[in-house]
Amino acid sequence: MNSPESSLVLDVLAGVSEEEHRVLARIASTPSGVPATLLEAKPLAELLSRFPNTLRQDNGSGMVRFERPDLAKLFAEAIERGGLAGNAVRHVGGSTALIERIFAAQARGENEEALRLFREGGGVFFMHFHGLDACSRVLRRFPEGMRTKEPLLVFARSMHALKSGNVSRARYLMAERFGPEANDLRHLLSRPQSFSLDLCLFRFLMAMYEDTPISDAMCEKLFDLLGQVPLDDHLQRGSFYNAMLEVQVRKRELDAAMEIAQRARFHYEQANAHLLGFYIDLYLSILNLMRGELPAAAEHAGEANTKLAKVPFETKSDERLIGLVNAVIHYEQGDIEALVHFLNEEFDGFAYGELWPTVAELAINYGGQALSRHIAVAAARVYLDRWRVQEWRSNRFRLVITLREAAILQTGNRWQEATDLLAAVKSRINRTWVESAVETLSRLADPQEIALVMAWLRHLIWEIPTRLILRDQLSELLKNNHLTARQAITLQVWMAHLARVNRDVSTARASLLKALEASGRLGAIMQLVEEADMLKKLLENERIREFVLASGDARKVIRKLRVLDSPVSEGPRKAGLTRQEIKVLYLVAEGRTNKHIARQLGLAEVTVKFHVSNIYRKIGCRRRAEAVATAKALGWVA
């Protein structure tokens, strides 16, 4: 680079701070532009102020880019050739110069020296400091025999596969080097003296991506292994806590998960590992979304953005991860378009890149809800079907998809299809169990079983809301200490609905107010949006409405709910159909016979025929197919 322009670029790089170096490196590596939210705010503002003819930020999209592509190329070349003087990659003993030293050692055939430098540069986590491409180039230059036999390189290649979204490739590499038992974490932990500490701990980290069940006994053995890790091995200890964080989230032990996240965060900060620290703040944001604590979720998402901005290389998969979380937060605040846009534009790159189950669960639940309510039930079901191709299709993951699909069908008034889905789940928590359970509901601890119970209760509340046992069941379930805040709010809405149906206005008012005020405190409203039909009927009651509107917090939540377009159709009501006739119409639209409908609703078959005749008369039809076609055309059924 001897041109005057190149010299000028080098002068610019020599005169900016380390933080500004990082921002320039990020922008130069992405000529199409970088969202301002992914860049450090203070150095970005300084650069935009000092170089108004070189950098610009679009007012609409917020993208930051160089004014001309040739400028971006000049800066990128200068940075690639060392213009950042070692600041491009921040790690103890690591910089772009380190990669060149590794290449030089490999070229001389000094592969043990190259391996030593690779270990210094992060080892298993080399790619988190230097990027996937740089890591791949380094790994490819080691001799084949060394790549397949040296444990550190096998771990690094497996981690590369995991970060690329290829779990099966990682499992193959592990089995090829260590034997098939290496892919059985339970077996490794049962004989820890027979396997290396590094193998056991890396295999635990892999389990995070595979959705492998981790029992309490396995956790105890894993913590015993952690005791062998030096206190100053911050990467190893941080990554152990990172994996254990996923275990606690799956168990819905959210308080324990928050504590473990802070430990992981501490170790990653000590290691100056910005990208790994980004994952912890991403997790903390998701944890707070699960708890329904929106302000805290937004705060940690902001911190995750800041950490990602410090990463000097492009990492699209991680930008998509934080993009999903940001879109979900906007959705909770009433901005529907951000999440729908993300699902339409980013799904393929997101779902088939690096991913672990907790993030997938977030995408499944929010994506399914958004598409079903604001696009179509069919679109939501196609979306869920695409998730079923994930390599780590564990029973837990399949249940997450099934429960979301059942909720979508219930919201779309396709109750029989939802029942068929739930009935196919292999669990002791079936319809018969739920129909008779009362005291045991307060003692349930498994989050999957609690979710199944709630899915069945939702169906039973729709089917026969006058069953007296239902109110007792909800009361018992509300005593359960393992409920999330969102689930407790949902149960309060159901309590209010049942009280209204049974003409207990006082209880209806009190329960609804609790639900609305709790949502207001959390800042999250999606659990209410899912019960939009019940809420609408509750607020149509003047005595209930006036009572809850006396609360300022409740009024704010109701205003937020009204911002969202409700998909609940008023057509059947306006056509004069009774509540029972609407139920019959929904089941007719699902293709059910009169005999089946009678059994489903607990009616005599002659009563069902009477309801069907009334439906024909009220909507001006003569035949079953004509009634279904009319209901679909009017948007009454999906």
XYZ file of C-alpha atoms in Angstrom:
638
model
C 0.000 0.000 0.000
C 2.034 2.937 -1.273
C -0.654 5.203 -2.722
C -1.422 8.586 -1.102
C -4.875 7.273 -0.158
C -3.353 4.287 1.609
C -0.959 6.484 3.518
C -3.839 8.719 4.569
C -5.783 5.713 5.859
C -2.807 4.593 7.935
C -2.528 8.098 9.393
C -6.217 7.985 10.341
C -5.823 4.588 12.018
C -2.820 5.812 13.963
C -4.804 8.706 15.419
C -7.900 6.986 16.802
C -8.526 5.258 20.116
C -8.687 1.507 20.658
C -12.505 1.663 20.887
C -12.678 3.640 17.636
C -10.331 1.096 16.012
C -12.818 -1.649 16.816
C -15.741 0.271 15.362
C -13.846 1.091 12.156
C -12.785 -2.550 11.797
C -16.378 -3.693 12.107
C -17.706 -1.189 9.559
C -14.871 -1.859 7.100
C -15.524 -5.616 7.218
C -19.180 -5.100 6.206
C -19.394 -2.696 3.220
C -23.198 -3.002 3.125
C -23.361 -1.417 6.565
C -23.661 -2.361 10.231
C -26.695 -1.567 12.443
C -25.751 1.223 14.844
C -27.157 -0.851 17.716
C -24.327 -3.354 17.187
C -21.602 -0.702 17.531
C -20.244 0.973 20.645
C -22.244 4.181 20.958
C -19.596 6.601 22.245
C -16.767 5.836 19.777
C -19.298 5.641 16.931
C -20.613 9.122 17.729
C -17.043 10.446 17.863
C -16.145 8.910 14.492
C -19.302 10.208 12.792
C -18.532 13.676 14.139
C -14.849 13.679 13.132
C -15.249 12.050 9.711
C -18.596 13.273 8.279
C -17.393 12.841 4.686
C -16.071 9.323 5.283
C -18.761 7.661 7.401
C -22.520 8.082 7.401
C -25.504 6.717 9.282
C -28.809 6.242 7.442
C -31.665 7.986 9.231
C -34.246 5.342 8.358
C -32.449 2.017 8.791
C -29.810 3.181 11.266
C -27.122 1.402 9.203
C -23.588 2.800 9.428
C -21.302 2.508 6.398
C -18.477 4.194 4.537
C -19.557 6.866 2.060
C -17.951 4.943 -0.803
C -17.147 1.231 -1.246
C -13.560 2.036 -2.224
C -13.044 3.747 1.139
C -14.305 0.664 2.940
C -11.901 -1.460 0.918
C -8.935 0.797 1.758
C -9.662 0.636 5.476
C -10.272 -3.116 5.372
C -6.928 -3.689 3.632
C -5.103 -1.466 6.116
C -6.656 -3.291 9.036
C -5.907 -6.706 7.516
C -2.245 -5.757 7.084
C -1.823 -4.701 10.681
C -3.150 -1.159 10.740
C -4.726 -1.869 14.094
C -1.347 -2.653 15.628
C -2.567 -5.660 17.556
C -5.914 -4.224 18.668
C -7.981 -6.061 16.067
C -8.081 -9.181 18.217
C -8.099 -8.830 21.985
C -6.967 -11.809 24.032
C -4.188 -12.529 26.474
C -1.197 -12.931 24.181
C -3.316 -12.824 21.031
C -3.590 -10.523 17.979
C -3.543 -10.748 14.202
C 0.206 -11.171 14.572
C -0.437 -14.412 16.459
C -2.187 -15.943 13.463
C 0.756 -15.010 11.232
C 3.133 -16.612 13.736
C 1.059 -19.804 13.678
C 1.073 -19.825 9.871
C 4.841 -19.278 9.842
C 5.444 -22.131 12.299
C 3.230 -24.432 10.238
C 5.067 -23.454 7.053
C 8.392 -24.380 8.701
C 6.953 -27.711 9.819
C 7.145 -26.689 13.475
C 3.689 -27.982 14.262
C 4.238 -28.389 18.005
C 5.141 -24.702 18.191
C 2.066 -23.881 16.109
C -0.037 -25.954 18.516
C 1.430 -24.082 21.501
C 0.560 -20.747 19.886
C -2.911 -22.034 19.005
C -3.462 -22.950 22.658
C -2.274 -19.483 23.742
C -4.704 -17.910 21.289
C -7.715 -19.561 22.904
C -7.389 -23.255 22.095
C -10.867 -24.746 21.919
C -12.224 -21.185 21.919
C -9.773 -19.852 19.301
C -12.650 -18.988 16.962
C -14.325 -16.856 19.623
C -11.292 -14.560 19.619
C -10.257 -14.702 15.971
C -13.353 -15.694 14.010
C -14.556 -18.863 12.309
C -12.670 -18.259 9.060
C -9.326 -17.596 10.748
C -9.779 -20.658 12.941
C -10.661 -22.806 9.948
C -7.553 -21.665 8.052
C -5.318 -22.436 11.034
C -6.843 -25.882 11.579
C -6.557 -26.846 7.899
C -2.797 -26.167 7.914
C -2.056 -28.737 10.594
C -1.131 -32.191 9.193
C -4.073 -34.564 8.799
C -2.740 -37.023 11.363
C -2.314 -34.267 13.930
C -5.782 -32.850 13.266
C -7.449 -36.206 13.862
C -5.339 -37.371 16.841
C -4.367 -34.310 18.908
C -7.230 -33.854 21.442
C -7.066 -30.047 21.463
C -7.420 -29.891 17.673
C -10.255 -32.438 17.713
C -12.067 -30.331 20.324
C -11.475 -27.186 18.264
C -12.752 -28.840 15.069
C -15.810 -30.095 16.953
C -16.435 -26.624 18.371
C -16.107 -25.211 14.852
C -18.795 -27.661 13.705
C -21.068 -26.711 16.614
C -20.673 -23.012 15.939
C -21.486 -23.682 12.280
C -24.729 -25.394 13.326
C -23.582 -28.940 12.487
C -24.072 -31.031 15.635
C -23.847 -34.379 13.819
C -20.412 -33.433 12.430
C -19.184 -32.641 15.934
C -20.455 -36.001 17.200
C -18.696 -37.788 14.326
C -15.368 -36.091 15.068
C -15.597 -36.974 18.753
C -16.443 -40.628 18.060
C -13.706 -40.891 15.422
C -11.011 -39.844 17.903
C -12.263 -41.059 21.282
C -14.639 -43.886 20.365
C -18.462 -44.055 20.399
C -18.577 -43.846 24.213
C -17.336 -40.259 23.929
C -20.819 -39.274 22.803
C -22.391 -40.690 25.971
C -21.880 -38.067 28.674
C -23.484 -40.283 31.305
C -20.914 -42.994 30.553
C -18.010 -40.545 30.800
C -19.219 -39.259 34.151
C -19.682 -42.781 35.508
C -15.954 -43.477 34.957
C -14.210 -40.085 35.155
C -10.901 -41.717 36.094
C -10.842 -43.437 32.684
C -11.169 -40.247 30.649
C -9.344 -36.945 30.578
C -10.762 -33.913 32.360
C -10.701 -31.946 29.104
C -12.753 -34.622 27.331
C -15.405 -34.746 30.063
C -15.754 -30.969 30.248
C -15.860 -30.477 26.482
C -18.457 -33.230 26.174
C -20.567 -31.385 28.755
C -20.282 -28.216 26.691
C -21.438 -30.145 23.617
C -24.487 -31.322 25.552
C -25.714 -27.718 25.571
C -26.134 -27.872 21.798
C -27.638 -31.377 21.785
C -30.387 -30.847 24.374
C -29.019 -33.805 26.335
C -30.939 -34.383 29.609
C -28.696 -33.695 32.624
C -29.852 -35.260 35.897
C -29.123 -33.923 39.382
C -26.684 -36.799 39.918
C -24.829 -35.855 36.738
C -24.695 -32.228 37.899
C -23.020 -33.308 41.146
C -20.355 -35.239 39.233
C -19.801 -32.307 36.880
C -19.250 -29.919 39.770
C -16.745 -32.432 41.197
C -14.856 -32.193 37.901
C -14.944 -28.401 38.054
C -12.981 -28.627 41.296
C -10.030 -29.920 39.249
C -9.966 -26.815 37.035
C -7.484 -24.116 38.181
C -9.162 -20.989 39.536
C -7.390 -18.825 36.963
C -8.414 -20.962 33.969
C -11.146 -18.452 33.216
C -12.082 -19.806 29.780
C -12.650 -23.336 31.051
C -14.506 -22.246 34.179
C -16.587 -19.679 32.305
C -17.598 -22.237 29.698
C -18.513 -24.772 32.383
C -20.902 -22.260 33.938
C -22.178 -21.354 30.473
C -23.188 -24.972 29.864
C -24.593 -25.367 33.391
C -26.679 -22.266 32.740
C -28.524 -24.115 29.972
C -29.197 -27.012 32.359
C -30.807 -24.725 34.928
C -32.893 -22.937 32.301
C -34.325 -26.234 31.050
C -35.334 -27.098 34.605
C -36.838 -23.611 34.955
C -34.623 -23.046 37.999
C -34.376 -19.428 36.948
C -32.942 -18.011 40.186
C -30.130 -20.568 40.124
C -29.609 -19.824 36.433
C -29.179 -16.108 37.165
C -26.506 -16.878 39.776
C -24.634 -19.220 37.433
C -24.813 -16.648 34.634
C -23.073 -14.100 36.837
C -20.252 -16.569 37.508
C -19.806 -17.255 33.805
C -19.844 -13.534 33.128
C -17.083 -12.910 35.689
C -14.749 -15.512 34.192
C -15.303 -14.338 30.620
C -14.587 -10.758 31.646
C -11.342 -11.914 33.257
C -10.431 -13.661 29.990
C -11.319 -10.532 27.993
C -13.611 -12.787 25.937
C -16.107 -10.346 24.432
C -17.956 -12.844 22.237
C -18.314 -15.438 24.985
C -19.454 -12.694 27.365
C -22.002 -11.674 24.736
C -23.634 -15.112 25.038
C -24.079 -14.669 28.785
C -25.830 -11.315 28.440
C -27.928 -12.840 25.660
C -28.884 -15.631 28.067
C -29.668 -13.144 30.835
C -31.969 -11.284 28.457
C -33.773 -14.525 27.561
C -34.007 -15.499 31.238
C -35.710 -12.222 32.034
C -38.078 -12.686 29.089
C -39.020 -16.070 30.547
C -39.687 -14.415 33.872
C -41.682 -11.722 32.097
C -39.366 -8.953 33.342
C -39.125 -6.829 30.223
C -37.010 -3.878 31.476
C -34.284 -6.240 32.708
C -34.460 -8.200 29.435
C -33.973 -4.992 27.450
C -31.067 -3.926 29.681
C -29.180 -7.184 29.152
C -29.930 -7.125 25.424
C -28.284 -3.699 25.336
C -25.238 -5.054 27.166
C -25.093 -7.973 24.729
C -25.164 -5.491 21.839
C -22.265 -3.590 23.423
C -20.156 -6.735 23.845
C -20.857 -7.873 20.294
C -19.786 -4.447 19.045
C -16.356 -5.075 20.584
C -15.829 -8.214 18.504
C -13.539 -7.123 15.646
C -14.677 -9.697 13.091
C -18.033 -10.267 11.445
C -20.194 -12.928 13.102
C -23.528 -13.085 11.325
C -24.975 -15.939 13.365
C -24.524 -13.984 16.584
C -26.033 -10.869 15.036
C -29.089 -12.984 14.232
C -29.272 -14.263 17.812
C -29.380 -10.776 19.300
C -31.629 -9.728 16.415
C -34.184 -12.313 17.536
C -34.031 -11.196 21.171
C -34.389 -7.533 20.201
C -37.367 -8.388 17.969
C -39.032 -10.337 20.795
C -38.580 -7.407 23.178
C -40.171 -5.077 20.615
C -43.010 -7.584 20.212
C -43.642 -7.547 23.953
C -43.821 -3.758 23.703
C -46.464 -3.955 20.973
C -44.264 -3.719 17.847
C -45.413 -6.681 15.757
C -43.533 -5.915 12.542
C -40.003 -6.340 13.936
C -40.539 -10.008 14.796
C -42.526 -10.874 11.668
C -39.809 -9.217 9.543
C -37.125 -11.220 11.349
C -38.983 -14.485 10.762
C -39.479 -13.712 7.074
C -35.963 -12.457 6.334
C -33.635 -14.242 8.751
C -35.197 -17.623 9.521
C -33.022 -19.844 7.321
C -29.738 -18.309 8.424
C -30.893 -18.328 12.025
C -32.411 -21.797 12.379
C -29.642 -23.617 10.517
C -26.698 -21.783 12.094
C -25.275 -22.026 15.600
C -28.151 -22.588 17.962
C -28.932 -24.117 21.313
C -32.308 -25.261 22.649
C -33.176 -22.310 24.908
C -32.796 -19.876 22.010
C -34.737 -22.216 19.728
C -37.535 -22.389 22.305
C -37.724 -18.593 22.351
C -38.017 -18.509 18.555
C -40.613 -21.293 18.495
C -42.896 -19.766 21.107
C -42.783 -16.152 19.987
C -42.530 -16.889 16.277
C -45.427 -19.322 16.372
C -47.589 -16.883 18.298
C -46.769 -13.907 16.078
C -47.414 -15.750 12.816
C -50.646 -17.353 14.006
C -52.118 -14.115 15.335
C -50.955 -11.689 12.692
C -50.475 -13.764 9.521
C -52.363 -17.086 9.558
C -52.597 -20.326 11.500
C -51.357 -22.198 8.431
C -48.241 -20.008 8.261
C -47.503 -20.683 11.925
C -47.838 -24.448 11.473
C -45.499 -24.437 8.477
C -43.035 -22.452 10.585
C -43.181 -25.055 13.366
C -42.775 -27.910 10.889
C -39.509 -26.365 9.702
C -38.179 -26.563 13.256
C -38.806 -30.298 13.384
C -35.812 -30.955 11.121
C -33.318 -29.846 13.788
C -30.669 -32.491 14.424
C -31.146 -32.568 18.204
C -34.809 -33.543 18.145
C -35.051 -34.583 21.791
C -38.346 -35.421 23.459
C -38.238 -32.089 25.288
C -37.746 -30.165 22.062
C -40.552 -32.036 20.311
C -42.848 -31.261 23.234
C -42.039 -27.545 22.992
C -43.156 -27.597 19.345
C -46.258 -29.669 20.115
C -47.393 -27.374 22.924
C -46.923 -24.278 20.781
C -48.846 -25.885 17.910
C -51.636 -26.894 20.297
C -51.845 -23.319 21.618
C -51.995 -21.989 18.059
C -54.823 -24.376 17.186
C -56.714 -23.529 20.372
C -56.401 -19.811 19.670
C -57.580 -20.469 16.116
C -60.633 -22.335 17.481
C -59.470 -25.670 16.104
C -59.988 -27.420 19.395
C -60.318 -30.998 18.214
C -57.044 -30.854 16.301
C -55.374 -29.418 19.391
C -56.816 -32.237 21.504
C -55.532 -34.845 19.066
C -52.040 -33.351 19.315
C -52.058 -33.320 23.108
C -53.469 -36.840 23.308
C -50.530 -38.123 21.245
C -47.983 -36.892 23.806
C -46.497 -39.793 25.773
C -46.810 -38.624 29.360
C -48.650 -39.469 32.544
C -50.176 -35.990 32.205
C -53.076 -36.863 29.917
C -56.669 -35.678 29.821
C -57.879 -38.268 32.332
C -55.157 -37.323 34.814
C -55.848 -33.589 34.501
C -59.624 -33.967 34.793
C -59.315 -35.460 38.280
C -56.174 -33.789 39.655
C -56.530 -31.126 42.361
C -54.087 -31.192 45.305
C -51.315 -32.762 43.213
C -51.279 -29.698 40.959
C -49.588 -27.611 43.636
C -46.746 -30.148 43.888
C -45.797 -30.504 40.221
C -42.145 -29.602 39.652
C -41.345 -30.649 36.078
C -41.792 -27.602 33.786
C -42.903 -29.847 30.914
C -45.620 -31.426 33.036
C -46.827 -28.019 34.213
C -47.008 -26.844 30.598
C -48.983 -29.968 29.616
C -51.400 -29.480 32.506
C -52.043 -25.908 31.421
C -52.638 -26.949 27.816
C -55.246 -29.505 28.926
C -56.852 -27.083 31.393
C -57.225 -24.514 28.647
C -59.132 -27.079 26.609
C -61.342 -28.115 29.533
C -62.139 -24.481 30.323
C -63.272 -23.973 26.734
C -65.216 -27.223 26.659
C -67.173 -27.101 29.951
C -66.438 -23.871 31.869
C -69.190 -24.602 34.397
C -67.401 -27.642 35.880
C -66.937 -26.684 39.534
C -63.682 -28.600 39.886
C -61.963 -26.291 37.402
C -61.857 -23.371 39.832
C -60.401 -25.609 42.545
C -57.794 -26.863 40.100
C -56.701 -23.363 39.140
C -56.494 -22.358 42.803
C -54.242 -25.317 43.576
C -52.030 -24.726 40.555
C -51.595 -21.084 41.562
C -50.003 -22.337 44.805
C -47.275 -24.081 42.811
C -43.878 -22.472 43.445
C -42.554 -23.722 40.117
C -44.876 -21.571 38.002
C -43.354 -18.758 35.981
C -44.785 -15.275 36.442
C -46.364 -15.536 32.988
C -48.108 -18.799 33.837
C -49.476 -17.311 37.060
C -50.918 -14.377 35.107
C -52.544 -16.743 32.612
C -54.134 -18.701 35.461
C -55.532 -15.479 36.961
C -57.165 -14.651 33.617
C -58.689 -18.130 33.514
C -59.923 -17.721 37.099
C -61.593 -14.458 36.114
C -63.168 -16.083 33.055
C -64.591 -19.012 35.034
C -65.891 -16.671 37.721
C -67.664 -14.566 35.079
C -69.216 -17.635 33.462
C -70.427 -18.754 36.894
C -71.708 -15.220 37.689
C -69.208 -14.587 40.469
C -68.448 -10.991 39.530
C -66.432 -10.194 42.672
C -63.933 -12.983 42.026
C -63.839 -12.154 38.321
C -62.949 -8.525 39.058
C -60.294 -9.383 41.638
C -58.617 -12.055 39.487
C -58.580 -9.914 36.361
C -57.125 -6.964 38.257
C -54.348 -9.194 39.638
C -53.507 -10.391 36.128
C -53.446 -6.897 34.616
C -51.434 -5.314 37.414
C -48.931 -8.187 37.443
C -48.447 -7.747 33.687
C -47.945 -4.035 34.242
C -45.231 -4.657 36.825
C -43.434 -7.079 34.524
C -43.787 -4.897 31.437
C -44.789 -7.933 29.343
C -48.205 -8.488 27.781
C -47.920 -11.481 25.449
C -49.414 -13.858 28.010
C -52.505 -11.621 27.924
C -52.584 -11.405 24.142
C -52.912 -15.194 24.005
C -56.100 -14.916 26.073
C -57.551 -12.029 24.043
C -60.959 -13.662 23.613
C -61.421 -14.209 27.357
C -60.216 -10.686 28.140
C -62.619 -9.152 25.657
C -65.596 -10.935 27.186
C -64.496 -9.962 30.687
C -64.178 -6.295 29.756
C -67.575 -6.329 28.054
C -69.067 -6.783 31.526
C -69.661 -3.250 32.807
C -69.157 -4.074 36.491
C -65.877 -5.850 35.796
C -64.663 -3.186 33.370
C -65.343 -0.236 35.688
C -63.616 -1.993 38.584
C -60.353 -2.732 36.747
C -60.259 0.624 34.930
C -60.101 2.327 38.313
C -56.496 1.080 38.470
C -54.019 3.222 36.557
C -51.656 0.275 36.035
C -54.478 -1.847 34.631
C -55.526 0.961 32.265
C -51.989 1.195 30.862
C -51.901 -2.530 30.151
C -55.306 -2.432 28.456
C -54.147 0.453 26.256
C -51.080 -1.564 25.220
C -53.285 -4.533 24.374
C -55.502 -2.401 22.156
C -52.478 -1.382 20.101
C -52.204 -4.945 18.881
C -54.691 -6.072 16.282
C -56.755 -8.856 17.772
C -57.406 -11.770 15.410
C -60.514 -12.786 17.321
C -63.433 -12.562 14.913
C -66.696 -10.976 15.994
C -68.421 -12.357 12.940
C -70.130 -15.343 14.599
C -71.493 -13.156 17.389
C -72.783 -10.562 14.962
C -74.480 -13.309 12.972
C -76.426 -14.178 16.113
C -74.746 -17.500 16.855
C -74.851 -18.606 20.476
C -71.732 -19.719 22.321
C -72.662 -23.378 21.884
C -73.443 -22.883 18.191
C -70.022 -21.297 17.684
C -68.396 -24.356 19.274
C -70.386 -26.653 17.008
C -69.436 -24.588 13.940
C -65.729 -24.812 14.805
C -65.953 -28.601 15.082
C -67.991 -28.866 11.866
C -65.239 -26.869 10.139
C -62.740 -29.466 11.373
C -64.746 -32.140 9.545
C -66.263 -33.770 12.635
C -69.500 -35.747 12.397
C -72.556 -34.928 14.523
C -71.914 -38.052 16.566
C -68.322 -37.028 17.272
C -69.354 -33.456 18.142
C -71.994 -34.772 20.548
C -69.410 -36.900 22.336
C -66.887 -34.057 22.383
C -69.274 -31.476 23.858
C -71.214 -33.856 26.086
C -74.480 -33.295 24.212
C -77.161 -35.533 22.768
C -76.761 -36.078 19.033
C -80.238 -34.650 18.424
C -79.142 -31.457 20.208
C -76.147 -31.156 17.891
C -78.453 -31.539 14.874
C -80.609 -28.755 16.292
C -77.559 -26.475 16.642
C -76.406 -27.282 13.102
C -79.860 -26.414 11.723
C -79.768 -23.091 13.583
C -76.323 -22.334 12.150
C -77.572 -22.995 8.599
C -80.543 -20.693 9.141
C -78.555 -17.849 10.705
C -75.819 -17.701 8.061
C -78.067 -18.512 5.111
C -76.765 -21.954 4.122
C -78.386 -25.270 3.331
C -75.543 -27.790 3.489
C -72.577 -28.582 5.704
C -69.920 -27.858 3.055
C -71.575 -24.538 2.242
C -71.575 -23.521 5.930
C -67.878 -24.376 6.292
C -66.983 -22.478 3.105
C -68.921 -19.438 4.322
C -67.263 -19.492 7.756
C -63.805 -19.700 6.167
C -64.561 -16.955 3.658
C -65.671 -14.659 6.487
C -62.550 -15.445 8.498
C -64.451 -17.074 11.357
C -62.318 -20.220 11.206
C -58.816 -20.823 9.895
